[in-house]
XYZ file of N, CA and C in Angstrom:
366
model
N 0.822 -1.208 0.010
C 0.002 0.020 0.021
C 0.883 1.230 -0.024
N 0.615 2.265 -0.824
C 1.360 3.475 -0.850
C 1.318 4.188 0.535
N 2.385 4.878 0.853
C 2.503 5.676 2.081
C 2.365 7.119 1.685
N 1.311 7.778 2.194
C 1.151 9.191 1.937
C 2.007 9.955 2.879
N 2.738 10.925 2.464
C 3.578 11.717 3.320
C 3.065 13.127 3.202
N 2.120 13.516 4.095
C 1.490 14.814 4.001
C 2.398 16.024 4.308
N 3.376 15.816 5.178
C 4.262 16.923 5.484
C 5.637 16.407 5.782
N 6.685 17.156 5.643
C 8.062 16.785 5.976
C 8.295 16.968 7.528
N 9.348 16.498 8.030
C 9.843 16.794 9.311
C 11.048 17.707 9.216
N 11.088 18.773 10.006
C 12.145 19.709 9.998
C 13.269 19.085 10.884
N 14.483 18.966 10.247
C 15.621 18.334 10.906
C 16.705 19.447 11.231
N 17.292 19.304 12.360
C 18.325 20.328 12.737
C 19.603 20.104 11.907
N 20.094 21.212 11.372
C 21.234 21.125 10.498
C 22.611 21.430 11.152
N 23.666 20.829 10.702
C 25.009 21.197 11.123
C 25.494 22.399 10.286
N 26.346 23.146 10.778
C 26.958 24.235 9.986
C 27.028 25.528 10.751
N 27.479 26.558 9.970
C 27.782 27.784 10.585
C 26.675 28.736 10.742
N 25.494 28.493 10.033
C 24.277 29.304 10.106
C 23.121 28.366 10.041
N 21.925 28.792 10.492
C 20.788 27.906 10.319
C 20.527 27.564 8.874
N 20.340 26.329 8.547
C 19.944 25.829 7.310
C 18.642 25.033 7.538
N 17.652 25.128 6.617
C 16.423 24.409 6.792
C 16.546 23.089 6.016
N 16.269 21.989 6.796
C 16.175 20.652 6.187
C 14.810 20.117 6.478
N 14.140 19.897 5.336
C 12.728 19.300 5.455
C 12.825 17.910 4.885
N 12.779 16.896 5.824
C 12.944 15.463 5.307
C 11.520 14.988 5.017
N 11.365 14.514 3.793
C 10.145 13.890 3.338
C 10.181 12.354 3.486
N 11.292 11.778 3.049
C 11.526 10.290 3.226
C 12.805 10.091 3.925
N 12.891 9.239 4.901
C 13.987 8.952 5.603
C 13.791 8.371 7.005
N 14.836 8.265 7.754
C 14.783 7.606 9.024
C 13.791 8.293 9.993
N 13.737 9.610 9.952
C 12.896 10.399 10.905
C 11.432 10.426 10.478
N 11.177 10.913 9.243
C 9.826 11.235 8.799
C 9.047 9.958 8.380
N 9.704 9.058 7.684
C 8.904 7.857 7.211
C 9.468 6.552 7.732
N 10.456 6.581 8.625
C 11.088 5.349 9.179
C 11.703 4.479 8.049
N 12.240 5.171 7.043
C 12.884 4.488 5.898
C 14.326 4.548 6.109
N 15.057 3.442 6.062
C 16.500 3.514 6.186
C 17.207 3.208 4.897
N 16.543 2.859 3.814
C 17.157 2.622 2.455
C 17.480 3.849 1.726
N 16.722 4.946 1.956
C 16.884 6.203 1.190
C 16.368 7.337 2.006
N 16.975 8.560 1.817
C 16.386 9.694 2.413
C 16.255 10.739 1.323
N 15.190 11.494 1.395
C 14.917 12.578 0.392
C 14.516 13.848 1.204
N 15.358 14.947 0.991
C 15.091 16.151 1.734
C 15.150 17.348 0.872
N 14.384 18.375 1.252
C 14.429 19.655 0.637
C 15.264 20.598 1.515
N 16.348 21.168 0.996
C 17.234 21.951 1.760
C 17.235 23.408 1.287
N 17.322 24.322 2.241
C 17.424 25.716 2.000
C 18.464 26.257 2.886
N 19.556 26.742 2.292
C 20.672 27.308 3.129
C 20.913 28.755 2.671
N 21.303 29.604 3.743
C 21.492 30.986 3.461
C 22.949 31.227 2.918
N 23.163 32.389 2.428
C 24.458 32.820 1.980
C 25.451 32.706 3.050
N 26.626 32.166 2.802
C 27.635 32.037 3.879
C 27.584 30.827 4.714
N 26.525 29.868 4.439
C 26.436 28.658 5.218
C 27.568 27.696 4.786
N 28.139 27.001 5.783
C 29.050 25.959 5.541
C 28.944 24.914 6.644
N 29.179 23.678 6.238
C 29.184 22.634 7.296
C 30.579 21.972 7.401
N 30.801 21.212 8.395
C 32.092 20.542 8.519
C 32.283 19.566 7.403
N 33.514 19.286 7.071
C 33.770 18.159 6.135
C 33.247 16.865 6.693
N 33.095 15.825 5.795
C 32.536 14.544 6.179
C 33.037 13.500 5.234
N 32.925 12.254 5.798
C 33.280 11.037 4.954
C 32.107 10.086 5.212
N 30.969 10.297 4.500
C 29.720 9.618 4.782
C 29.795 8.101 4.287
N 28.951 7.300 4.863
C 28.699 5.942 4.475
C 27.524 5.787 3.522
N 27.255 6.862 2.805
C 26.143 6.850 1.831
C 26.513 7.657 0.632
N 25.947 7.400 -0.512
C 26.059 8.171 -1.711
C 25.010 9.274 -1.557
N 25.285 10.512 -2.032
C 24.379 11.606 -1.982
C 24.257 12.205 -3.356
N 23.010 12.298 -3.841
C 22.669 12.898 -5.074
C 21.974 14.239 -4.778
N 22.476 15.271 -5.301
C 22.025 16.666 -5.070
C 21.586 17.309 -6.378
N 20.327 17.898 -6.377
C 19.886 18.675 -7.491
C 19.603 20.081 -7.017
N 20.297 21.051 -7.558
C 20.222 22.453 -7.168
C 19.072 23.081 -7.931
N 18.102 23.672 -7.119
C 16.936 24.349 -7.686
C 17.125 25.811 -7.767
N 17.927 26.411 -6.880
C 18.140 27.871 -6.897
C 19.505 28.123 -6.250
N 20.258 29.087 -6.811
C 21.499 29.413 -6.250
C 22.627 28.441 -6.634
N 23.597 28.331 -5.734
C 24.751 27.508 -5.974
C 25.250 26.702 -4.715
N 25.519 25.460 -4.878
C 26.067 24.713 -3.774
C 27.527 24.380 -4.147
N 28.452 24.706 -3.239
C 29.866 24.358 -3.462
C 30.167 23.058 -2.749
N 30.874 22.209 -3.486
C 31.252 20.852 -2.987
C 32.765 20.776 -3.054
N 33.420 20.814 -1.861
C 34.887 20.689 -1.804
C 35.109 19.147 -1.697
N 36.181 18.740 -2.339
C 36.640 17.300 -2.261
C 38.158 17.325 -2.277
N 38.723 16.174 -2.095
C 40.212 16.055 -2.019
C 40.944 16.507 -3.250
N 40.256 16.491 -4.377
C 40.915 16.895 -5.602
C 40.578 18.316 -6.092
N 39.753 19.051 -5.267
C 39.414 20.418 -5.722
C 38.027 20.835 -5.247
N 37.323 21.622 -6.057
C 36.078 22.236 -5.715
C 35.120 22.176 -6.932
N 33.862 21.883 -6.678
C 32.828 21.863 -7.700
C 31.864 22.987 -7.279
N 31.454 23.854 -8.170
C 30.364 24.784 -7.899
C 29.164 24.224 -8.763
N 28.108 23.866 -8.074
C 26.945 23.172 -8.748
C 25.810 24.288 -8.721
N 25.431 24.769 -9.888
C 24.461 25.869 -10.041
C 23.032 25.313 -10.261
N 22.036 26.207 -10.119
C 20.662 25.875 -10.379
C 20.542 25.129 -11.747
N 19.768 24.051 -11.709
C 19.659 23.307 -12.965
C 20.642 22.200 -13.125
N 21.572 22.117 -12.205
C 22.645 21.068 -12.214
C 22.532 20.214 -11.018
N 23.288 19.081 -11.084
C 23.298 18.160 -10.024
C 24.763 17.661 -9.756
N 24.958 16.907 -8.695
C 26.197 16.284 -8.311
C 25.915 15.028 -7.498
N 26.810 14.086 -7.786
C 26.760 12.824 -6.992
C 28.094 12.749 -6.282
N 27.964 12.604 -4.972
C 29.157 12.315 -4.085
C 29.023 10.910 -3.622
N 30.114 10.178 -3.584
C 30.096 8.799 -3.255
C 30.571 8.489 -1.858
N 29.940 7.473 -1.318
C 30.233 7.096 0.099
C 31.796 6.822 0.223
N 32.341 7.179 1.339
C 33.764 6.994 1.587
C 34.680 8.011 1.074
N 34.225 9.062 0.419
C 35.098 10.139 -0.056
C 34.837 11.366 0.820
N 35.904 12.082 1.097
C 35.799 13.335 1.898
C 35.148 14.424 1.019
N 34.165 15.138 1.620
C 33.517 16.252 1.010
C 33.093 17.261 2.017
N 32.831 18.466 1.580
C 32.319 19.587 2.433
C 31.441 20.427 1.547
N 30.199 20.641 2.093
C 29.191 21.469 1.369
C 29.232 22.878 1.968
N 28.937 23.839 1.097
C 28.695 25.254 1.514
C 27.872 25.953 0.454
N 27.382 27.144 0.814
C 26.605 27.998 -0.125
C 27.100 29.410 0.056
N 28.235 29.727 -0.546
C 28.846 31.012 -0.468
C 28.282 32.194 -1.307
N 27.401 31.828 -2.225
C 26.854 32.805 -3.083
C 25.866 33.752 -2.380
N 25.630 34.920 -2.967
C 24.714 35.946 -2.323
C 23.402 35.405 -2.006
N 22.798 34.575 -2.856
C 21.392 34.119 -2.642
C 21.313 32.843 -1.886
N 22.411 32.290 -1.424
C 22.370 30.976 -0.759
C 21.987 29.908 -1.812
N 21.222 28.921 -1.363
C 20.771 27.850 -2.319
C 19.553 27.091 -1.739
N 18.804 26.557 -2.690
C 17.758 25.653 -2.410
C 17.998 24.398 -3.278
N 17.899 23.212 -2.624
C 18.220 21.986 -3.351
C 17.542 20.822 -2.739
N 17.551 19.664 -3.456
C 17.026 18.433 -3.103
C 18.213 17.500 -2.866
N 18.272 16.820 -1.735
C 19.278 15.808 -1.437
C 18.695 14.441 -1.302
N 19.235 13.534 -1.978
C 18.846 12.135 -1.811
C 20.054 11.277 -1.422
N 19.899 10.562 -0.291
C 21.009 9.733 0.247
C 20.617 8.292 0.169
N 21.585 7.434 -0.323
C 21.390 5.988 -0.407
C 22.580 5.346 0.364
N 22.399 4.644 1.429
C 21.146 4.520 2.228
C 20.920 5.813 2.871
N 19.853 5.837 3.624
C 19.364 7.116 4.267
C 20.417 7.690 5.170
N 20.365 9.091 5.108
C 21.230 9.840 6.027
C 21.002 9.479 7.451
N 22.092 9.460 8.239
C 22.015 9.245 9.690
C 23.236 10.000 10.263
N 23.023 10.593 11.478
C 24.161 11.198 12.186
C 25.258 10.246 12.464
N 24.934 9.033 12.593
C 25.967 8.035 13.017
C 26.791 7.597 11.733
N 26.373 7.782 10.535
C 27.052 7.344 9.305
C 27.568 8.504 8.462
N 27.462 9.769 8.970
C 27.946 10.894 8.168
C 29.486 11.155 8.442
N 29.924 10.863 9.602
C 31.324 10.924 10.087
C 31.831 12.341 9.689
N 31.335 13.326 10.394
C 31.776 14.752 10.174
C 33.188 14.965 10.803
N 33.965 15.863 10.268
C 35.231 16.270 10.774
C 34.989 16.845 12.198
N 35.896 16.758 13.102
C 35.752 17.404 14.369
C 35.673 18.892 14.230
N 34.812 19.625 14.977
C 34.685 21.063 14.961
C 36.009 21.640 15.408
N 36.508 22.659 14.771
C 37.767 23.325 15.157
C 37.547 24.212 16.364
């Protein structure tokens, strides 16, 4: 039977400024551990600690730009573009542009604080 998801659950975000995370599918909102799907809105200047997650993350940018730092450099992913980051590789997300960013993030398996493995806060 299909599961209706009438509203997302607001999740607390890591990072330098408040970022809105609305989880539609995932461990918190739907009890799903195989995948998580969230609508993200981050302000200009937001950045989170680096991480080495145990999940692949697919990101589609709807508005603004998401910067993805990795061991070999930096990718700027603009509205209308996407990026795939693979489990086990170091990455750091930020939104340095004036308008911040709005994007959809899909994690396989689902995001979890125990499997994101963030860098220690400085």
